[in-house]
C-alpha positions as a printed Julia matrix, in Angstrom:
260×3 Matrix{Float64}:
  -7.72    7.91    4.32
  -9.67    4.78    5.21
  -7.3     1.45    5.89
  -9.97   -0.71    5.92
  -9.67   -3.98    4.01
 -12.32   -3.99    1.65
 -13.69   -7.63    1.8
 -13.44   -7.8     5.52
 -16.77   -8.41    7.47
 -16.1    -7.91   11.21
 -19.51   -9.17   12.05
 -18.18  -12.74   11.3
 -16.75  -14.5    14.41
 -13.01  -15.37   13.87
 -13.49  -19.05   14.3
 -16.21  -18.85   11.24
 -13.91  -17.0     8.66
 -12.06  -18.64    6.04
  -8.44  -19.55    6.07
  -6.17  -16.93    4.15
  -3.03  -18.75    4.79
  -2.33  -22.67    5.01
   0.91  -24.01    5.8
   0.97  -27.78    5.63
   4.02  -29.94    6.43
   6.35  -27.12    5.67
  10.24  -27.89    5.81
  13.06  -25.89    5.08
  16.85  -26.62    5.31
  19.67  -24.13    4.77
  22.0   -27.12    4.34
  21.84  -30.83    5.01
  22.5   -30.37    8.69
  20.55  -27.07    9.37
  16.8   -27.8     9.48
  15.35  -24.46   10.21
  11.77  -25.42    9.74
  10.31  -28.66   11.0
   6.82  -29.76    9.96
   5.31  -26.61   10.36
   1.35  -26.86   10.42
  -0.68  -23.68   10.77
  -3.61  -22.0     9.37
  -4.47  -18.29    9.8
  -7.8   -16.82    9.48
  -8.86  -13.78    7.33
  -8.46  -10.59    9.61
  -6.66  -12.61   12.15
  -3.58  -10.86   14.21
  -0.98  -13.64   14.9
   2.04  -12.76   16.86
   5.06  -15.08   16.62
   7.21  -15.39   19.58
  10.45  -17.34   20.0
  14.14  -16.94   20.9
  16.85  -16.08   18.36
  17.49  -18.68   15.86
  14.0   -20.4    16.26
  12.81  -20.24   12.79
  10.3   -17.52   13.22
  11.55  -14.79   10.9
  12.26  -17.59    8.23
   8.58  -18.86    8.74
   7.21  -15.39    7.48
   9.52  -15.07    4.85
   8.41  -18.17    3.33
   4.78  -17.14    3.11
   5.6   -14.6     0.29
   8.29  -16.6    -1.43
  11.29  -14.7     0.1
  12.5   -17.96    1.3
  12.14  -21.38   -0.65
  10.78  -24.32    1.16
  11.93  -28.0     0.43
   8.84  -29.94    1.69
   5.19  -29.09    2.23
   2.93  -26.72    1.0
   1.84  -22.8     1.56
  -1.47  -21.35    0.22
  -2.01  -17.74    0.32
  -5.47  -16.29   -0.43
  -6.46  -19.74   -2.33
  -3.29  -19.33   -4.43
  -0.64  -22.3    -3.72
   3.03  -20.82   -3.6
   5.05  -22.53   -6.23
   7.71  -22.0    -8.65
   5.47  -20.3   -10.89
   6.67  -16.58  -11.2
   3.43  -15.31  -12.05
   2.0   -16.98   -8.91
   4.69  -15.6    -6.85
   4.04  -12.2    -7.94
   0.33  -12.54   -7.63
   1.05  -13.56   -3.77
   3.54  -10.82   -3.21
   1.01   -8.23   -4.27
  -1.47   -9.17   -1.75
   1.34   -9.47    1.13
   2.96   -6.42    2.36
   6.13   -6.91    4.35
   7.69   -4.95    6.94
  11.55   -5.56    7.72
  13.89   -5.07   10.86
  16.12   -2.34    8.7
  13.33   -0.38    6.89
  14.77   -1.46    3.52
  13.83    2.1     1.98
  15.6     3.32   -1.08
  18.09    6.21    0.31
  18.38    7.92   -3.05
  14.64    8.46   -3.18
  12.3    10.81   -1.62
   9.56    9.34    0.85
   6.78    9.94   -1.7
   8.84    8.16   -4.26
   9.62    5.35   -1.94
   5.85    4.92   -1.31
   4.7     5.31   -5.01
   7.26    3.19   -6.86
   5.64   -0.19   -6.62
   1.89    1.11   -6.93
   3.0     2.81  -10.23
   5.22   -0.04  -11.6
   3.59   -3.14  -10.23
  -0.2    -2.06   -9.82
   0.14    0.27  -12.84
  -1.62    2.86  -11.13
  -1.58    6.6   -12.6
   1.08    8.51  -10.91
  -1.78   10.92   -9.5
  -3.68    8.15   -7.82
  -0.35    6.61   -6.34
   0.73    9.95   -4.94
  -2.84   10.7    -3.64
  -2.92    7.36   -1.65
   0.54    7.86   -0.39
  -0.09   11.24    1.02
  -3.25    9.8     2.69
  -1.06    6.95    4.16
   1.8     9.51    5.42
  -1.14   11.31    7.24
  -2.38    7.92    8.92
   1.26    7.21    9.97
   1.54   10.8    11.32
   4.25   12.21    8.94
   2.91   13.76    6.1
   5.35   16.72    6.2
   8.25   14.3     5.51
   7.09   13.47    1.87
   9.75   15.5     0.09
  12.48   14.55    2.48
  15.16   11.5     1.95
  15.22    8.61    4.18
  18.48    9.5     5.7
  16.77   12.99    6.91
  14.3    10.86    9.15
  14.63    9.2    12.42
  14.33    5.56   12.68
  10.95    5.52   14.13
   9.67    7.62   10.9
  11.53    5.51    8.76
   9.71    2.42    9.77
   6.41    4.34    9.57
   7.34    5.19    6.05
   8.21    1.42    5.4
   4.67    0.5     6.78
   3.11    3.08    4.81
   5.04    1.9     1.66
   3.72   -1.83    2.32
   0.12   -0.62    2.56
   0.36    1.46   -0.63
   0.04   -1.74   -2.37
  -3.33   -2.24   -0.75
  -2.42   -5.96    0.45
  -4.77   -8.38    2.35
  -1.89   -9.67    4.6
   0.83   -7.65    6.57
   4.01   -9.43    7.35
   6.13   -7.75   10.28
   9.47   -9.06   10.93
  10.56   -7.78   14.27
   9.71   -4.21   12.97
  11.05   -2.44   16.24
  14.11   -4.38   16.86
  16.28   -1.95   15.29
  14.96    1.16   16.99
  16.02    3.37   19.75
  13.56    2.61   22.75
  11.91    5.85   22.58
  11.04    5.32   18.95
   9.47    1.98   19.73
   6.07    3.25   20.74
   5.31    5.58   17.82
   5.72    2.35   15.37
   3.65    0.18   17.79
   0.83    2.68   17.86
   0.65    2.76   13.99
   0.44   -1.08   14.03
  -2.22   -1.1    16.73
  -4.45    1.16   14.63
  -3.86   -1.19   11.7
  -4.92   -4.1    13.76
  -8.66   -2.53   13.9
  -8.99   -2.4     9.9
  -9.45   -5.93    9.05
  -5.94   -6.56    7.98
  -4.73  -10.07    8.45
  -1.12   -9.69   10.31
   1.51  -11.89   11.14
   3.99  -10.13   13.56
   7.25  -11.57   14.74
   8.14   -9.53   17.79
   9.86   -9.28   21.19
   7.26   -6.69   22.38
   5.32   -8.73   24.84
   2.98   -5.97   25.86
   2.1    -5.49   22.4
   1.32   -9.27   21.68
  -0.74   -9.54   24.72
  -2.95   -6.4    23.74
  -3.63   -7.0    19.86
  -3.03  -10.46   19.23
  -6.1   -13.05   18.69
  -3.07  -15.93   18.77
   0.25  -16.28   20.07
   2.53  -18.79   18.28
   5.69  -19.86   20.13
   8.56  -21.1    17.73
  11.72  -23.02   19.09
  14.17  -24.78   16.95
  12.33  -24.61   13.98
   9.03  -26.19   15.46
   5.7   -24.64   16.68
   5.87  -25.51   20.36
   2.63  -23.99   21.41
  -0.3   -21.76   20.44
  -3.01  -19.93   22.18
  -4.79  -16.82   22.96
  -2.64  -14.27   24.79
  -4.23  -15.07   28.27
  -3.78  -18.96   27.49
  -0.17  -18.54   26.65
   0.96  -15.92   28.88
  -1.05  -16.87   32.07
  -1.29  -20.63   31.73
   1.52  -22.16   29.43
   1.06  -25.77   28.82
   4.53  -26.58   27.51
   7.73  -26.19   29.74
   9.62  -24.8    26.86
   6.98  -21.97   26.87
   7.53  -21.58   30.58
  11.2   -21.36   30.45
  11.02  -18.67   27.54
   8.42  -16.45   29.51
  10.55  -16.71   32.61
  13.31  -15.23   30.91
  11.6   -12.23   28.98
   8.82  -11.19   31.35
């Protein structure tokens, strides 16, 4: 099964592509004294791979959760594929149909088989016939390397296998954007590689990806751009070589000195 994004033209240089995500002046508070996102301004190109780094509590996970409306913002604007994220339920649903999300803890339905986990949303949200949804699900399971698991339940799979199912489930909706919130942080070390390998393959399909991660080798290898968050702000952005080899901000240097 081909995973390539239909409207992606790889011959167009990254800098000449249109913005698919625009965040302007984004602010979020959890309470009057907990300002978790502070004037976040960032635009992301179609087909761009962005890895978001930062210490725990820096706002990076909250940031990607605002993009599909899982977290409300109090100030600023977010636009996804030409649609502004507002309180309008239909707009939010339209944006969520175009943005797949993979969480730290898999979030699979334990009482449903792997096949039903993957086909549930395409059948109910996309209104696809069951046969079409199952054909796509099987193709995706083959792509992530576990087609033999389709009749099992999540509890019968390893953590790495469950996360690969979670990726397949998100891809089954055929989104234009994939959001990953520390997808390997809940895995045993020996299971991390199998999930990262699936994500690396996805990087070559034209999918726009935002990945919150602590996997520095992965970020250096696949990212078009690295974004460092700290205390709710974007501290520094740049290519992997710029940020890892020649960071400009002292906060970036301190962060990298502790993890590399």
